[in-house]
Tab-separated table of C-alpha atoms in Angstrom:
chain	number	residue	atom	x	y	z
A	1	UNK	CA	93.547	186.553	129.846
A	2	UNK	CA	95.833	187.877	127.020
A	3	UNK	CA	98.937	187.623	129.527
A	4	UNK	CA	98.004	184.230	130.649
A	5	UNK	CA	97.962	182.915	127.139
A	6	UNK	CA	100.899	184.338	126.243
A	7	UNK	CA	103.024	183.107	128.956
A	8	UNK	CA	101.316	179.097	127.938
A	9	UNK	CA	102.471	179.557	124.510
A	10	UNK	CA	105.815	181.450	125.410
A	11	UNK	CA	104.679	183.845	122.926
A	12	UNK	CA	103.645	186.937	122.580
A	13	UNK	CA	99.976	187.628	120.938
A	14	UNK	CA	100.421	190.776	118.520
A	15	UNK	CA	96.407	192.390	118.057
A	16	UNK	CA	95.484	192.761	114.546
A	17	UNK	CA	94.611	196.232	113.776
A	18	UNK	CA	92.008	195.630	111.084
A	19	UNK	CA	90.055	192.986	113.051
A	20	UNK	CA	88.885	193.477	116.308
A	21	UNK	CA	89.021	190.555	118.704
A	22	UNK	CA	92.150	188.990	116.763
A	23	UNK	CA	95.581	188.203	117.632
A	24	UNK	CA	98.536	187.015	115.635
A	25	UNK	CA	100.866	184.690	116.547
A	26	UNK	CA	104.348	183.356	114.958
A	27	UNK	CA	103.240	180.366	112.434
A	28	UNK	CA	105.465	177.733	114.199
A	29	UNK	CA	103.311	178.401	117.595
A	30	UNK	CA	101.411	175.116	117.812
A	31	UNK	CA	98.187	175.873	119.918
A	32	UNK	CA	95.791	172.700	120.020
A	33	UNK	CA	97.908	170.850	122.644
A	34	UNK	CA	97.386	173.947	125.315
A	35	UNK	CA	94.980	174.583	127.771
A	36	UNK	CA	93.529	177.901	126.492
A	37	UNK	CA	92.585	176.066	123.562
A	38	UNK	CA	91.104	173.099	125.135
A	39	UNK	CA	88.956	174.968	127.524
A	40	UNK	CA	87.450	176.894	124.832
A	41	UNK	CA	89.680	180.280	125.307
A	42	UNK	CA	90.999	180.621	121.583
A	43	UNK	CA	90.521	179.090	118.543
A	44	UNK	CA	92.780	179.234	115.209
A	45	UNK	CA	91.894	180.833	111.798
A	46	UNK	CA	93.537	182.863	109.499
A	47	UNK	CA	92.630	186.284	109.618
A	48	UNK	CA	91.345	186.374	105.777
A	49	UNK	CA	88.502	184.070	106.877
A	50	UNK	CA	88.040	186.157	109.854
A	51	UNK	CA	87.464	188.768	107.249
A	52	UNK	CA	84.911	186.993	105.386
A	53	UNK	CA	82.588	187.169	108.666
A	54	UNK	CA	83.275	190.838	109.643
A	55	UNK	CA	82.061	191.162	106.363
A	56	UNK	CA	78.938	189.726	107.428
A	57	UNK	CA	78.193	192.628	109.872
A	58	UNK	CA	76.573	190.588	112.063
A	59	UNK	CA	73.972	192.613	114.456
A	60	UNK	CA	72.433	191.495	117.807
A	61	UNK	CA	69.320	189.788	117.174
A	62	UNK	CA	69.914	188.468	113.132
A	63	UNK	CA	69.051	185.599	112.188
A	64	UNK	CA	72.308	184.128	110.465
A	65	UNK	CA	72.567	180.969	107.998
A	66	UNK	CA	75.817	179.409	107.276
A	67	UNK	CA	74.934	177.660	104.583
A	68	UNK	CA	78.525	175.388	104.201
A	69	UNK	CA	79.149	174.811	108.069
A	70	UNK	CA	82.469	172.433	108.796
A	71	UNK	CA	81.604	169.103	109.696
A	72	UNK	CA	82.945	169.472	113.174
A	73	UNK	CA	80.677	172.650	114.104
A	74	UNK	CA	78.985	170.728	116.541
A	75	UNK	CA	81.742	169.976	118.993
A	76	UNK	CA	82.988	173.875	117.966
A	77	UNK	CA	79.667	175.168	119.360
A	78	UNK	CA	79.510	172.942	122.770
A	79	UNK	CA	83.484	173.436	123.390
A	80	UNK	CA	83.007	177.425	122.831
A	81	UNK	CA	79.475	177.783	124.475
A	82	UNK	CA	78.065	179.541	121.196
A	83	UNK	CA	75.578	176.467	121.107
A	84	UNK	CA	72.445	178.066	123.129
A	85	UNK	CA	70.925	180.252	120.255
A	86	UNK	CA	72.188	177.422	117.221
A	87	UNK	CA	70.487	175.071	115.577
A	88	UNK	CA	72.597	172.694	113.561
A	89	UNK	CA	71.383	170.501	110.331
A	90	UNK	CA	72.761	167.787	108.073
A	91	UNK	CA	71.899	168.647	104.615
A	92	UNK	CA	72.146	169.711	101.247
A	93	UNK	CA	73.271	173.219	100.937
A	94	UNK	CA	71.613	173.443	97.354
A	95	UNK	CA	68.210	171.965	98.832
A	96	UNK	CA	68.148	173.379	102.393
A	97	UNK	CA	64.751	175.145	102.941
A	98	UNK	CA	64.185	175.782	106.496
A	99	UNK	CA	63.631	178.947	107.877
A	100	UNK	CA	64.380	180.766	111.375
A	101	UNK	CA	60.617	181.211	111.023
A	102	UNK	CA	58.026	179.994	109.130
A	103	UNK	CA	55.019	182.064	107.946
A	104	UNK	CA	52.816	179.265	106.678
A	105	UNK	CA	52.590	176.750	109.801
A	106	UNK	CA	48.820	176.993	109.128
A	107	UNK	CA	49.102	174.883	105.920
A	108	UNK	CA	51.975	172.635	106.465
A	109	UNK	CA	50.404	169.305	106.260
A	110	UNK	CA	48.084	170.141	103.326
A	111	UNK	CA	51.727	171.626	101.427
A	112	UNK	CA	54.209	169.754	102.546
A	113	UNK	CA	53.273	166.058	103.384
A	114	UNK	CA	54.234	166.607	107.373
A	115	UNK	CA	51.909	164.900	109.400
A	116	UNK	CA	51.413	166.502	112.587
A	117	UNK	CA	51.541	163.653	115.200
A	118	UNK	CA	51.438	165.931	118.159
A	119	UNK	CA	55.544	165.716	118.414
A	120	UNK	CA	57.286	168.790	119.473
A	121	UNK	CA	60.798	169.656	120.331
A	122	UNK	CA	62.153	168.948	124.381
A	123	UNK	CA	65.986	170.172	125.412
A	124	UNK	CA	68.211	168.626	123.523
A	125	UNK	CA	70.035	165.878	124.249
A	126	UNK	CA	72.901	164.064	122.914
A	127	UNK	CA	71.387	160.105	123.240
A	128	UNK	CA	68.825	159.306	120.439
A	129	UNK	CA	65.548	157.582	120.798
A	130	UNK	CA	65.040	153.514	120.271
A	131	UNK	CA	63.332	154.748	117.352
A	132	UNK	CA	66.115	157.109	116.069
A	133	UNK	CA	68.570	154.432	116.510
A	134	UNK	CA	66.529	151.145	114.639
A	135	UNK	CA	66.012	153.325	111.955
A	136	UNK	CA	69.723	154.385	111.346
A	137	UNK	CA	70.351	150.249	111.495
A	138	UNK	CA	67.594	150.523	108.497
A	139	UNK	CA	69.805	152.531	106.369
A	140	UNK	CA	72.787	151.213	106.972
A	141	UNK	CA	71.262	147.366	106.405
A	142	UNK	CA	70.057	148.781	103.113
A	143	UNK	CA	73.647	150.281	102.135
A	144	UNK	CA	72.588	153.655	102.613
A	145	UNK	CA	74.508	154.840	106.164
A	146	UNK	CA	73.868	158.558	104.371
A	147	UNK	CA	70.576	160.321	103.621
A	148	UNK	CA	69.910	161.098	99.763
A	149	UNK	CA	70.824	164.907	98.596
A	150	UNK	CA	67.613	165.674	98.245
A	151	UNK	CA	66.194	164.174	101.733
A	152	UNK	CA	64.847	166.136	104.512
A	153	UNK	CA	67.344	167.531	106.849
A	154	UNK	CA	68.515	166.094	109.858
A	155	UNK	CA	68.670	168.407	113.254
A	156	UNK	CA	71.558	166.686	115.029
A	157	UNK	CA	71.968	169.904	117.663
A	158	UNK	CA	69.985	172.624	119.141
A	159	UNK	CA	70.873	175.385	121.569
A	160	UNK	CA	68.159	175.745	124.506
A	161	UNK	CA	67.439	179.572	123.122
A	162	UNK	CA	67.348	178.464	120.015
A	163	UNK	CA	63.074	178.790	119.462
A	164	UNK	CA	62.757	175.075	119.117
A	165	UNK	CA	61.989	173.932	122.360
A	166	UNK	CA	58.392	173.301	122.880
A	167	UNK	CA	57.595	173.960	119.517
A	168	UNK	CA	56.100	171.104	116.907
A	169	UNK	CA	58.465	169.283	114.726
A	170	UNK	CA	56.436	169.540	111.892
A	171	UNK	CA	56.187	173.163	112.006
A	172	UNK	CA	59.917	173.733	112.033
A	173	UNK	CA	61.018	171.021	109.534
A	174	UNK	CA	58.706	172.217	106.423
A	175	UNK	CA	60.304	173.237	103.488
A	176	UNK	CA	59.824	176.777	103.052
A	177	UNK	CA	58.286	178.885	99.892
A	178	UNK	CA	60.320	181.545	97.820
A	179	UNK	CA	57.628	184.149	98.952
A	180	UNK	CA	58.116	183.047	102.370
A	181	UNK	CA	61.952	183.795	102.289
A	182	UNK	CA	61.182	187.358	101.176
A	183	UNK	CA	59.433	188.533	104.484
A	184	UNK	CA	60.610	185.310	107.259
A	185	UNK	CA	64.495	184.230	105.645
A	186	UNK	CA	67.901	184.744	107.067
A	187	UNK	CA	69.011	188.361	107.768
A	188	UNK	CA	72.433	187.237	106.840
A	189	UNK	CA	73.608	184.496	104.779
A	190	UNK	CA	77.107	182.975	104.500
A	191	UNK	CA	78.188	180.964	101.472
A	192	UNK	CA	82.017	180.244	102.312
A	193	UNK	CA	81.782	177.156	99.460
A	194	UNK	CA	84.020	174.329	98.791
A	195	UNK	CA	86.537	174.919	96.334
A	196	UNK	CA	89.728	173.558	95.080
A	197	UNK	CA	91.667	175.667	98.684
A	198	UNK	CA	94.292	176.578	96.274
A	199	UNK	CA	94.965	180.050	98.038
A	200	UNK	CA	94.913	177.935	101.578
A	201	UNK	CA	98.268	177.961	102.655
A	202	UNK	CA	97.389	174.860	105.157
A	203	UNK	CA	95.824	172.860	102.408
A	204	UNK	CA	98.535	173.054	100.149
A	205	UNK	CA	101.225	172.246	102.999
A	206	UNK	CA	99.225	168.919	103.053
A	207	UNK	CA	100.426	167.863	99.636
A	208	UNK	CA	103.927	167.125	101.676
A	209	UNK	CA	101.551	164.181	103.312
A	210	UNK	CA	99.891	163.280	100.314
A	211	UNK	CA	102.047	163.776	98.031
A	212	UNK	CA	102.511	166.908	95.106
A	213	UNK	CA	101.838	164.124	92.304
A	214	UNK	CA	97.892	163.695	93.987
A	215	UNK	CA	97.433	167.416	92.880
A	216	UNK	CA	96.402	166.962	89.295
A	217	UNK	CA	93.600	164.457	90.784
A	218	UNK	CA	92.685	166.908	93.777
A	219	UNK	CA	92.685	170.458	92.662
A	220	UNK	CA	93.324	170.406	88.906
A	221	UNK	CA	91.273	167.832	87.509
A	222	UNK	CA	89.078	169.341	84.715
A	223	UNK	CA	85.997	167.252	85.896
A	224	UNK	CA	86.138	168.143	89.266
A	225	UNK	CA	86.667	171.786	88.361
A	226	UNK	CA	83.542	171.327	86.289
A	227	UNK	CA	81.328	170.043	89.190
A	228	UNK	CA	82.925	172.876	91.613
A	229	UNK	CA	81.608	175.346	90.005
A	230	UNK	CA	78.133	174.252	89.269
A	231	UNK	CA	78.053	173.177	93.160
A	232	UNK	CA	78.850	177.149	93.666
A	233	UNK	CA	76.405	178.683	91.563
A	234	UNK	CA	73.786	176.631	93.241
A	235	UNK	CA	75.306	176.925	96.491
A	236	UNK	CA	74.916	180.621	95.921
A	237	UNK	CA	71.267	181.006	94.741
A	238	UNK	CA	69.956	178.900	97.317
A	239	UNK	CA	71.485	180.842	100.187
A	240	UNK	CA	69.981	184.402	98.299
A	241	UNK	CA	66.752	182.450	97.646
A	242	UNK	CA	66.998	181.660	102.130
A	243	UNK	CA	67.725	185.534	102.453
A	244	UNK	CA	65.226	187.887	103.423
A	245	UNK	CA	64.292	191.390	101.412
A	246	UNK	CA	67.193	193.965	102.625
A	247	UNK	CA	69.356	190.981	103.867
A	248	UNK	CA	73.055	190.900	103.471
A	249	UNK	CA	74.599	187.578	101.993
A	250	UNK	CA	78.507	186.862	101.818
A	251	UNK	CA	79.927	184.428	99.422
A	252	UNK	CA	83.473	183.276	99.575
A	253	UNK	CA	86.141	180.717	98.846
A	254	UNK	CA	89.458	180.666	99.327
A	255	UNK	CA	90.653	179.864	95.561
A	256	UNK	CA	92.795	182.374	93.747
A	257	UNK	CA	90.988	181.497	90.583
A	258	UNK	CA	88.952	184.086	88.725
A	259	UNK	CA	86.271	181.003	87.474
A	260	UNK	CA	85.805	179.969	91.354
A	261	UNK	CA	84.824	183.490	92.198
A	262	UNK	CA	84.272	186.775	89.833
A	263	UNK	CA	82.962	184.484	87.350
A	264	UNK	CA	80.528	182.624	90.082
A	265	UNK	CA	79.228	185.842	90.819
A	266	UNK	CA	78.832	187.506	87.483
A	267	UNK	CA	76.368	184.156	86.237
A	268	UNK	CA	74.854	184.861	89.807
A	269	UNK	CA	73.879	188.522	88.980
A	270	UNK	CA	73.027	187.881	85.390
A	271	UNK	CA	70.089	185.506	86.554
A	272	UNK	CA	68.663	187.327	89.622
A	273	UNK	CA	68.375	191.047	89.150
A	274	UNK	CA	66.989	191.773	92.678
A	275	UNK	CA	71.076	190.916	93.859
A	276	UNK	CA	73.039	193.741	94.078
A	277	UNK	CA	76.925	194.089	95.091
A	278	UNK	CA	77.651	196.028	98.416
A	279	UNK	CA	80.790	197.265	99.743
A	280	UNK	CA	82.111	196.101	102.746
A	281	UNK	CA	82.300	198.696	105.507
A	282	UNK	CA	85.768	199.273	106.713
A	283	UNK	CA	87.771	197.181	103.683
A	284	UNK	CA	89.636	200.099	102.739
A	285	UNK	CA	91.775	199.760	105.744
A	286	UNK	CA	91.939	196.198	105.505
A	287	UNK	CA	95.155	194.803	103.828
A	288	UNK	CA	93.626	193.360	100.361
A	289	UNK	CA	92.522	194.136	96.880
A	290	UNK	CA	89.948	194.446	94.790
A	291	UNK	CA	88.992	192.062	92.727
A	292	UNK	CA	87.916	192.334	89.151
A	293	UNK	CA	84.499	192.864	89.952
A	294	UNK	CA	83.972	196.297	91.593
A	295	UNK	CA	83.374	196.115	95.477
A	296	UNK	CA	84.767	192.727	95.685
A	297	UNK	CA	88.340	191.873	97.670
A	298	UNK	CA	90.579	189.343	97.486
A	299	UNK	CA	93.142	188.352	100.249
A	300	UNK	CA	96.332	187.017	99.074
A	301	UNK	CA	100.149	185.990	100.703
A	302	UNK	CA	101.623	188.350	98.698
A	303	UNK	CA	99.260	191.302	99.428
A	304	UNK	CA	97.530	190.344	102.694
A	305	UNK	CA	100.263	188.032	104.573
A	306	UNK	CA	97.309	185.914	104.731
A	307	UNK	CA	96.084	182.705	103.000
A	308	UNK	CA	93.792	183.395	99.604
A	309	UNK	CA	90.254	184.632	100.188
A	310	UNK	CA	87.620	186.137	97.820
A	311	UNK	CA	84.775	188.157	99.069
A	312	UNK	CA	82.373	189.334	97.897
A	313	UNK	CA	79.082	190.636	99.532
A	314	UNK	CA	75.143	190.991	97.786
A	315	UNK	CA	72.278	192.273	98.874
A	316	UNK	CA	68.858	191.765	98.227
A	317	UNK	CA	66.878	193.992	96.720
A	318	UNK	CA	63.213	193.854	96.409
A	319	UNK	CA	61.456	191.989	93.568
């Protein structure tokens, strides 16, 4: 396949030595109008954020949370046929509570408010009910075409493997209790949160289009900066509140600034003492640095010939 792709792209695809499974190619190389990309063959990222999920050691079997999925994952997980084990929600990554399994299904009406009305979960489909679609008309009459932050979430796609099938919706769309999480959460959480993308290379190459005066209002704009990093913190103990006892959690953004990331964490570990930094197995051949924090790395052109990434990885300890 490797030959076949380089002879569509008239390129040749270099492997990176530090991540399996990844290949480099010259940065003018335009890929989205070939047909290994269309048919699902490759995909583009830079390598730092492939670092962020090596990271996340991912084992057969783990149950995995991305807590700050892009918008698009949808059509990423149909085009690359990584959809069958997924489920996929609309929400608030501060509020999300749902769990890959829930160990109180026995009480879920009398706890949560979720009537049971005998509804459970066929294959997914992509048309919506009658009754799906006359209440989206609802909202959108009444000037609200978005759900409130702190409404339930919406499942928009599921994967056929994905447990859901045949099961009831009101067991799987409870909220879930902080002693639940301990035993039935995530066994690895990611928290790649928004930031500012300073350290993107891409991002800031899109202040040609927008224009370099729009930077003071996009990335350094006190207020915003303000409400970025409160968004983190939360952002950050709700995906270690999701994570199970002995689960691994990841948190990253691709700032170079010290408040957006060694400072996120160190008000993280100050307020949750069962949180405890973990190397990452097989950094010290991967081209970064640490970061002021012990056992955390940060990515950087200069140092990584990559866009800026901070990583740093917790686990949790029990209570």
């Amino acid at each position: 396949m490797v030959s076949e792709i380089e002879s569509e792209l008239k390129c040749e695809l270099w492997k990176v030595p530090w991540l399996p499974n990844f290949y480099a190619i010259p940065p003018e190389v335009q890929i989205a109008g070939s047909k290994a990309y269309q048919q699902g063959k490759i995909y583009g990222i830079d390598a730092a954020s492939g670092a962020a999920i090596l990271a996340l050691d991912v084992q057969p079997g783990d149950h995995v949370l991305d807590l700050c999925a892009a918008p698009a994952c949808r059509t990423m997980l149909q085009k690359y046929s990584l959809g069958d084990r997924s489920r996929l929600f609309v929400a608030n990554g501060t509020f999300f509570s749902i769990l890959p399994s829930n160990s109180s299904l026995g009480s879920i009406e009398e706890s949560t408010g979720i009537k049971d009305n005998g509804s459970i979960f066929s294959e997914w489909t992509s048309k919506r009910s009658w009754k799906e679609r006359q209440k989206s008309k609802k909202a959108k009459a009444a000037g609200s075409p978005h759900p409130p932050s702190t409404s339930e979430p919406e499942l928009i796609y599921y994967g056929k493997d994905s447990g859901l099938v045949g099961v009831r919706k009101c067991d799987v769309l409870c909220p879930s209790a902080d002693v639940d999480a301990c035993t039935s959460g995530y066994d690895k959480v990611l928290v790649d949160a928004e930031c500012t993308h300073d350290g993107s290379i891409k991002h800031i190459q899109k202040f040609e289009f927008w224009g370099w005066e729009t930077m003071d209002r996009r990335v350094l704009d006190a207020q915003r900066i303000d409400n970025l990093l409160h968004l983190q913190l939360r952002l950050l103990i709700n995906g270690f509140r999701l994570l199970k006892t002995g689960g691994s959690l990841v948190y990253s953004t691709c700032s170079l600034t010290v408040a957006q990331n060694e400072d996120v964490i160190r008000q993280f570990l100050l307020k949750y003492p069962s949180a405890e930094l973990q190397s990452v197995d097989g950094a010290d051949s991967w081209p970064c640095r640490s970061g002021s924090i012990q056992k955390t790395l940060r990515f950087d052109p200069g140092t990584s010939q990559t866009s800026g990434l901070f990583v740093a990885k917790l686990i949790k300890l029990p209570s």
